[in-house]
Amino acid sequence: HGLKQRGLDIKEGILTTNELIEALEKAGDWWQNQKKTYVGHAETVVKKEKKENPILKLEHIEYVYSSGTAYEKRALKDINLDIYEGEFVGVIGHTGSGKSTMIQHLNGLMKATSGALYYNGENIYDEKYNLRQLRNNVGLVFQYPEHQLFETTIFDDVCFGPMNQGLDKNKAGLRAFEALRSVGMPEDLYYQSPFDLSGGQKRRVAIAGVLAMKPEVLILDEPTAGLDPKGRDEILDLIAKMHKERKITVILVSHSMEDVAKYVERIIVMNDGSVMFDGTPGEVFLHYKELEQVGLAAPQVTYLMHGLSEKGIPVDLNATTVEEAKNSILKAFK
Ligand code: ADP
């Protein structure tokens, strides 16, 4: 629709990537001469200058479940990662690739079988390290976080975290107000039961509960699981807003490439307990064929751009969102 609005002559009712490629091929007779000479290429991505000190650093992290038994499972294999303050990182990988195991290491809930993990330069496995402080700084929103709701009112539920941190009732209350407001919860609901809310709203309350602890790093494990498309967009928009406004470091675990491509700046792809790729969405999705081999798919836009490029249409193979693809196609068609 975006392309049609901008005057490209393509038919109505296109639903698939291949239909669109075909329609665009027909629409652009003028480039017939150029197409023989054009060779698809990905634009070189200039690596952003990283700050020196990562907020989280994983060094040779290994984790083995049920070690020494018949059920032994090496769930993390030599994970080396630097996460920098203010980053918005997506972690993707199919079920069983080690995503949940990895993120539970980041706030010390799970302890690596071997390797070192640093938070702001300090090794969290040092005997004297204050793990309680780490859990305050690294907030983890589990899958189906609404299962963590338990208080009689929404407000009390959100107060629980800050009070558990040692804040008095007034201070915890202020934190709760602020967190509930920032997740867009209407004030008239604050004193109702969290269990009467819709799925999307319960999830907001659960996220508010973690935000109220003012974490420096916010990790969300599949925050959109089980939500309908509208609920999914609202939660992802909310997370993006928190990242932008609070300048908080966000790690978003997802199996949806489309979600991740639209929102994050960096993608870590996990496969069978290892980091398979780590880069910008544009960089990572260039490997779409390798991703397919491990049961993952790139966003539809990636297939579209590669398909167009194979037909000789000079589009940007780094485009990963609908908006980027639209702009790149319009540019190719001048
Ligand atoms: P993901 O979050 O990507 O789905 P997980 O971290 O849950 O992956 O799992 C990684 C691997 O560890 C899988 O093979 C899984 O079966 C195994 N695993 C996870 N939890 C346990 C457990 N409690 N005991 C034994 N194996 C486990």
Short mmCIF file of C-alpha atoms and ligand atoms in Angstrom, two decimals:
data_model
loop_
_atom_site.label_atom_id
_atom_site.label_comp_id
_atom_site.label_asym_id
_atom_site.label_seq_id
_atom_site.Cartn_x
_atom_site.Cartn_y
_atom_site.Cartn_z
CA HIS A 1 0.00 0.00 0.00
CA GLY A 2 2.85 2.34 0.80
CA LEU A 3 4.33 1.75 -2.65
CA LYS A 4 0.99 2.24 -4.38
CA GLN A 5 0.39 5.45 -2.49
CA ARG A 6 3.67 6.73 -3.80
CA GLY A 7 2.54 6.03 -7.35
CA LEU A 8 4.09 2.67 -8.18
CA ASP A 9 1.95 0.87 -10.72
CA ILE A 10 1.34 -2.47 -9.01
CA LYS A 11 -1.83 -4.51 -8.87
CA GLU A 12 -4.26 -4.69 -5.95
CA GLY A 13 -4.48 -7.58 -3.56
CA ILE A 14 -0.86 -8.70 -3.37
CA LEU A 15 -0.35 -11.04 -0.45
CA THR A 16 2.92 -12.89 -0.91
CA THR A 17 6.56 -11.96 -1.35
CA ASN A 18 6.71 -13.61 -4.77
CA GLU A 19 3.63 -11.76 -6.02
CA LEU A 20 5.20 -8.48 -5.01
CA ILE A 21 8.51 -9.32 -6.66
CA GLU A 22 6.67 -10.18 -9.87
CA ALA A 23 4.56 -7.02 -9.74
CA LEU A 24 7.59 -4.82 -9.16
CA GLU A 25 9.44 -6.49 -11.99
CA LYS A 26 6.55 -5.57 -14.30
CA ALA A 27 6.31 -2.07 -12.87
CA GLY A 28 9.85 -1.12 -13.68
CA ASP A 29 10.35 -1.49 -17.41
CA TRP A 30 12.74 1.43 -17.41
CA TRP A 31 15.49 -0.45 -15.62
CA GLN A 32 15.51 -3.34 -18.08
CA ASN A 33 18.81 -2.16 -19.49
CA GLN A 34 20.49 -1.66 -16.19
CA LYS A 35 19.48 -4.97 -14.78
CA LYS A 36 21.99 -7.02 -16.70
CA THR A 37 24.88 -5.16 -15.23
CA TYR A 38 23.61 -4.89 -11.69
CA VAL A 39 25.04 -7.30 -9.17
CA GLY A 40 23.28 -7.44 -5.83
CA HIS A 41 25.39 -6.35 -2.94
CA ALA A 42 24.92 -5.57 0.68
CA GLU A 43 26.05 -2.17 1.75
CA THR A 44 28.95 -2.32 4.12
CA VAL A 45 27.73 -1.60 7.57
CA VAL A 46 29.91 0.76 9.50
CA LYS A 47 30.29 -0.69 12.96
CA LYS A 48 29.14 1.69 15.63
CA GLU A 49 31.89 2.71 17.94
CA LYS A 50 31.39 0.79 21.15
CA LYS A 51 31.94 2.31 24.51
CA GLU A 52 34.85 0.76 26.32
CA ASN A 53 33.26 -0.79 29.35
CA PRO A 54 30.40 -3.20 28.87
CA ILE A 55 27.68 -3.20 31.53
CA LEU A 56 27.53 -7.00 31.20
CA LYS A 57 30.38 -9.17 30.07
CA LEU A 58 30.18 -12.93 29.59
CA GLU A 59 33.45 -14.80 29.33
CA HIS A 60 33.51 -18.44 28.30
CA ILE A 61 30.19 -19.12 30.04
CA GLU A 62 29.20 -22.78 30.10
CA TYR A 63 26.15 -24.29 31.71
CA VAL A 64 25.39 -27.97 32.13
CA TYR A 65 22.01 -29.22 33.41
CA SER A 66 21.91 -32.42 35.50
CA SER A 67 25.64 -32.87 35.29
CA GLY A 68 26.88 -36.43 35.69
CA THR A 69 23.46 -37.98 35.13
CA ALA A 70 21.92 -39.67 32.11
CA TYR A 71 20.03 -36.39 31.51
CA GLU A 72 23.14 -34.25 31.32
CA LYS A 73 22.60 -31.35 28.91
CA ARG A 74 25.20 -28.79 27.93
CA ALA A 75 22.83 -25.87 27.50
CA LEU A 76 25.42 -23.07 27.13
CA LYS A 77 28.69 -23.56 25.29
CA ASP A 78 31.47 -21.00 25.53
CA ILE A 79 29.29 -17.89 25.46
CA ASN A 80 31.30 -14.67 25.05
CA LEU A 81 29.30 -11.45 24.93
CA ASP A 82 29.63 -7.78 25.77
CA ILE A 83 26.43 -5.84 26.39
CA TYR A 84 26.80 -2.07 26.53
CA GLU A 85 24.82 0.46 28.51
CA GLY A 86 21.80 1.76 26.65
CA GLU A 87 21.76 -0.96 24.03
CA PHE A 88 18.51 -2.50 22.81
CA VAL A 89 19.44 -6.09 22.11
CA GLY A 90 17.30 -8.89 20.72
CA VAL A 91 18.12 -12.50 21.53
CA ILE A 92 16.63 -14.96 19.07
CA GLY A 93 16.86 -18.69 18.59
CA HIS A 94 14.41 -21.53 18.42
CA THR A 95 13.08 -23.44 21.42
CA GLY A 96 15.85 -25.16 23.32
CA SER A 97 18.66 -23.01 21.90
CA GLY A 98 19.57 -21.75 25.38
CA LYS A 99 17.97 -18.29 25.49
CA SER A 100 16.22 -18.69 28.84
CA THR A 101 19.22 -20.37 30.41
CA MET A 102 21.47 -17.55 29.22
CA ILE A 103 19.35 -14.66 30.47
CA GLN A 104 18.92 -16.25 33.90
CA HIS A 105 22.68 -16.04 34.22
CA LEU A 106 22.59 -12.29 33.68
CA ASN A 107 21.02 -11.50 37.05
CA GLY A 108 22.67 -14.35 38.90
CA LEU A 109 19.58 -16.57 39.14
CA MET A 110 21.63 -19.35 37.58
CA LYS A 111 25.33 -19.83 38.16
CA ALA A 112 27.54 -20.85 35.29
CA THR A 113 29.21 -24.25 35.45
CA SER A 114 32.34 -22.45 34.29
CA GLY A 115 33.34 -19.06 32.95
CA ALA A 116 33.06 -15.54 34.33
CA LEU A 117 30.32 -12.94 34.27
CA TYR A 118 31.03 -9.27 34.96
CA TYR A 119 28.51 -6.57 35.85
CA ASN A 120 30.04 -3.13 35.50
CA GLY A 121 33.47 -4.71 35.60
CA GLU A 122 32.91 -6.77 38.74
CA ASN A 123 32.92 -10.56 38.63
CA ILE A 124 29.56 -11.65 40.04
CA TYR A 125 31.02 -15.03 40.98
CA ASP A 126 33.44 -13.45 43.45
CA GLU A 127 32.65 -14.60 46.94
CA LYS A 128 32.09 -11.09 48.24
CA TYR A 129 29.92 -9.99 45.35
CA ASN A 130 26.47 -8.69 46.37
CA LEU A 131 24.08 -10.78 44.27
CA ARG A 132 21.08 -9.12 45.85
CA GLN A 133 22.23 -5.79 44.46
CA LEU A 134 22.71 -7.40 41.06
CA ARG A 135 19.11 -8.63 41.07
CA ASN A 136 17.97 -5.08 41.79
CA ASN A 137 20.01 -3.75 38.90
CA VAL A 138 19.13 -6.41 36.37
CA GLY A 139 15.36 -6.81 36.17
CA LEU A 140 14.03 -9.98 34.62
CA VAL A 141 10.50 -10.26 33.27
CA PHE A 142 9.80 -13.94 32.80
CA GLN A 143 7.73 -15.57 30.10
CA TYR A 144 4.03 -15.20 30.95
CA PRO A 145 4.93 -12.69 33.69
CA GLU A 146 1.27 -12.44 34.69
CA HIS A 147 1.83 -15.75 36.50
CA GLN A 148 4.02 -13.78 38.89
CA LEU A 149 1.13 -11.53 39.96
CA PHE A 150 -0.13 -12.44 43.38
CA GLU A 151 -1.22 -9.41 45.46
CA THR A 152 -4.85 -8.45 45.96
CA THR A 153 -4.53 -5.10 44.16
CA ILE A 154 -2.53 -3.99 41.18
CA PHE A 155 -0.95 -1.24 43.26
CA ASP A 156 0.19 -3.61 46.03
CA ASP A 157 1.56 -5.98 43.45
CA VAL A 158 3.77 -3.30 41.93
CA CYS A 159 4.83 -2.11 45.40
CA PHE A 160 6.11 -5.55 46.31
CA GLY A 161 9.45 -5.28 44.49
CA PRO A 162 10.52 -1.89 45.87
CA MET A 163 9.40 -2.86 49.40
CA ASN A 164 11.38 -6.05 49.10
CA GLN A 165 14.34 -3.81 48.20
CA GLY A 166 13.89 -2.16 51.60
CA LEU A 167 12.00 1.00 50.64
CA ASP A 168 9.29 2.18 53.04
CA LYS A 169 5.65 2.15 52.01
CA ASN A 170 5.60 5.78 50.85
CA LYS A 171 8.68 5.50 48.69
CA ALA A 172 7.58 2.16 47.29
CA GLY A 173 4.18 3.71 46.55
CA LEU A 174 5.78 6.54 44.60
CA ARG A 175 7.77 4.04 42.60
CA ALA A 176 4.62 2.03 41.92
CA PHE A 177 2.70 5.12 40.74
CA GLU A 178 5.48 6.07 38.41
CA ALA A 179 5.88 2.56 37.00
CA LEU A 180 2.14 2.05 36.49
CA ARG A 181 1.88 5.40 34.77
CA SER A 182 4.78 4.62 32.47
CA VAL A 183 3.19 1.36 31.34
CA GLY A 184 -0.02 3.25 30.58
CA MET A 185 -2.23 1.69 33.24
CA PRO A 186 -5.40 3.80 33.86
CA GLU A 187 -5.45 5.13 37.43
CA ASP A 188 -8.97 3.92 38.20
CA LEU A 189 -7.69 0.35 37.97
CA TYR A 190 -4.86 0.67 40.52
CA TYR A 191 -6.88 -0.71 43.41
CA GLN A 192 -8.57 -3.50 41.54
CA SER A 193 -7.46 -7.10 41.46
CA PRO A 194 -4.73 -7.81 38.89
CA PHE A 195 -6.51 -11.06 38.07
CA ASP A 196 -9.51 -9.28 36.52
CA LEU A 197 -7.40 -7.61 33.83
CA SER A 198 -7.04 -8.60 30.17
CA GLY A 199 -3.96 -10.56 29.11
CA GLY A 200 -2.16 -7.50 27.74
CA GLN A 201 -2.94 -5.42 30.83
CA LYS A 202 -1.77 -8.14 33.22
CA ARG A 203 1.47 -8.16 31.36
CA ARG A 204 1.78 -4.39 31.73
CA VAL A 205 1.31 -4.69 35.48
CA ALA A 206 3.96 -7.41 35.66
CA ILE A 207 6.38 -5.23 33.68
CA ALA A 208 5.55 -2.29 35.97
CA GLY A 209 6.44 -4.51 38.93
CA VAL A 210 9.95 -4.93 37.59
CA LEU A 211 10.28 -1.30 36.46
CA ALA A 212 9.35 -0.12 39.96
CA MET A 213 12.64 -1.60 41.15
CA LYS A 214 14.41 0.83 38.79
CA PRO A 215 16.67 -1.70 37.11
CA GLU A 216 19.58 -0.54 34.95
CA VAL A 217 19.10 -3.51 32.66
CA LEU A 218 15.68 -4.84 31.75
CA ILE A 219 15.46 -8.36 30.36
CA LEU A 220 12.20 -9.62 28.92
CA ASP A 221 11.72 -13.27 27.99
CA GLU A 222 9.19 -13.52 25.13
CA PRO A 223 7.09 -10.62 26.42
CA THR A 224 4.57 -10.98 23.59
CA ALA A 225 3.97 -14.74 23.88
CA GLY A 226 0.28 -15.54 23.65
CA LEU A 227 -0.87 -11.97 22.93
CA ASP A 228 -2.94 -11.04 19.89
CA PRO A 229 -1.32 -8.77 17.24
CA LYS A 230 -2.64 -5.57 18.80
CA GLY A 231 -1.52 -6.57 22.29
CA ARG A 232 1.85 -7.59 20.88
CA ASP A 233 2.42 -4.22 19.16
CA GLU A 234 1.36 -2.34 22.28
CA ILE A 235 3.79 -4.22 24.50
CA LEU A 236 6.67 -3.87 22.03
CA ASP A 237 5.94 -0.15 21.56
CA LEU A 238 5.92 0.21 25.32
CA ILE A 239 9.30 -1.52 25.64
CA ALA A 240 10.74 0.65 22.87
CA LYS A 241 9.42 3.75 24.63
CA MET A 242 11.01 2.72 27.93
CA HIS A 243 14.29 2.12 26.20
CA LYS A 244 14.18 5.53 24.58
CA GLU A 245 12.90 7.58 27.49
CA ARG A 246 14.63 5.87 30.41
CA LYS A 247 17.81 5.13 28.46
CA ILE A 248 17.62 1.72 30.05
CA THR A 249 19.54 -1.23 28.60
CA VAL A 250 16.98 -3.68 27.19
CA ILE A 251 17.47 -7.32 26.29
CA LEU A 252 14.46 -8.73 24.47
CA VAL A 253 14.19 -12.47 23.99
CA SER A 254 11.96 -13.37 21.08
CA HIS A 255 11.46 -15.97 18.44
CA SER A 256 9.85 -13.45 16.09
CA MET A 257 12.28 -12.07 13.57
CA GLU A 258 9.78 -9.42 12.49
CA ASP A 259 9.48 -8.09 16.04
CA VAL A 260 13.16 -8.11 16.64
CA ALA A 261 14.01 -6.51 13.28
CA LYS A 262 11.55 -3.70 13.86
CA TYR A 263 12.69 -2.74 17.32
CA VAL A 264 16.24 -3.69 18.27
CA GLU A 265 19.64 -2.35 17.26
CA ARG A 266 21.51 -5.56 17.74
CA ILE A 267 20.58 -9.20 17.40
CA ILE A 268 22.22 -12.14 19.10
CA VAL A 269 21.26 -15.43 17.44
CA MET A 270 21.54 -18.49 19.66
CA ASN A 271 21.74 -21.99 18.30
CA ASP A 272 22.29 -25.17 20.26
CA GLY A 273 23.78 -23.36 23.23
CA SER A 274 26.15 -21.15 21.23
CA VAL A 275 26.07 -17.65 19.81
CA MET A 276 25.68 -18.12 16.07
CA PHE A 277 25.49 -14.48 14.95
CA ASP A 278 25.82 -11.15 16.70
CA GLY A 279 25.30 -7.89 14.81
CA THR A 280 22.82 -5.32 13.54
CA PRO A 281 19.57 -6.75 12.10
CA GLY A 282 20.87 -5.88 8.64
CA GLU A 283 24.10 -7.81 9.21
CA VAL A 284 22.44 -10.81 10.80
CA PHE A 285 19.69 -11.24 8.21
CA LEU A 286 22.21 -11.27 5.38
CA HIS A 287 22.81 -14.80 6.66
CA TYR A 288 19.20 -15.75 6.01
CA LYS A 289 20.13 -18.99 4.32
CA GLU A 290 22.19 -20.16 7.30
CA LEU A 291 19.37 -19.06 9.62
CA GLU A 292 16.98 -21.24 7.64
CA GLN A 293 19.29 -24.19 8.06
CA VAL A 294 18.92 -23.97 11.82
CA GLY A 295 15.15 -23.60 11.65
CA LEU A 296 14.94 -19.81 11.81
CA ALA A 297 13.66 -17.49 9.14
CA ALA A 298 14.60 -13.92 8.37
CA PRO A 299 11.82 -11.29 8.20
CA GLN A 300 9.72 -11.41 5.03
CA VAL A 301 11.33 -8.14 4.01
CA THR A 302 14.71 -9.87 3.75
CA TYR A 303 13.30 -12.40 1.28
CA LEU A 304 11.66 -9.62 -0.69
CA MET A 305 14.87 -7.61 -0.95
CA HIS A 306 16.96 -10.60 -1.96
CA GLY A 307 14.29 -11.66 -4.47
CA LEU A 308 14.22 -8.20 -6.04
CA SER A 309 18.00 -8.06 -6.12
CA GLU A 310 18.13 -11.41 -7.90
CA LYS A 311 15.80 -9.93 -10.53
CA GLY A 312 18.29 -7.11 -10.97
CA ILE A 313 16.46 -4.41 -9.06
CA PRO A 314 19.02 -2.41 -7.09
CA VAL A 315 17.58 -2.49 -3.60
CA ASP A 316 19.32 -2.37 -0.23
CA LEU A 317 19.81 -5.89 1.10
CA ASN A 318 20.31 -4.50 4.59
CA ALA A 319 16.69 -3.33 4.80
CA THR A 320 14.91 -5.34 7.47
CA THR A 321 11.72 -3.42 8.23
CA VAL A 322 8.73 -2.64 6.01
CA GLU A 323 9.54 1.07 6.17
CA GLU A 324 13.17 0.56 5.15
CA ALA A 325 12.12 -1.77 2.34
CA LYS A 326 9.56 0.71 1.03
CA ASN A 327 12.08 3.53 0.97
CA SER A 328 14.69 1.38 -0.71
CA ILE A 329 12.26 0.22 -3.42
CA LEU A 330 11.07 3.77 -4.05
CA LYS A 331 14.69 4.84 -4.38
CA ALA A 332 15.40 2.03 -6.86
CA PHE A 333 12.38 3.13 -8.89
CA LYS A 334 13.33 6.78 -8.46
P1 ADP B 1 15.23 -21.62 25.06
O1 ADP B 1 14.94 -20.60 26.09
O2 ADP B 1 16.00 -21.10 23.91
O3 ADP B 1 13.99 -22.36 24.61
P2 ADP B 1 16.43 -23.17 27.23
O4 ADP B 1 17.45 -22.31 27.81
O5 ADP B 1 15.09 -23.26 27.91
O6 ADP B 1 16.20 -22.74 25.70
O7 ADP B 1 16.98 -24.65 27.07
C1 ADP B 1 18.27 -24.94 26.58
C2 ADP B 1 18.49 -26.46 26.68
O8 ADP B 1 18.55 -26.84 28.03
C3 ADP B 1 17.39 -27.28 26.04
O9 ADP B 1 17.96 -28.42 25.45
C4 ADP B 1 16.54 -27.69 27.21
O10 ADP B 1 15.90 -28.91 26.97
C5 ADP B 1 17.57 -27.82 28.33
N1 ADP B 1 16.96 -27.51 29.63
C6 ADP B 1 16.32 -26.38 29.99
N2 ADP B 1 15.93 -26.45 31.28
C7 ADP B 1 16.35 -27.62 31.74
C8 ADP B 1 16.27 -28.28 33.02
N3 ADP B 1 15.68 -27.71 34.06
N4 ADP B 1 16.84 -29.52 33.12
C9 ADP B 1 17.45 -30.10 32.08
N5 ADP B 1 17.56 -29.54 30.86
C10 ADP B 1 17.03 -28.33 30.70
#
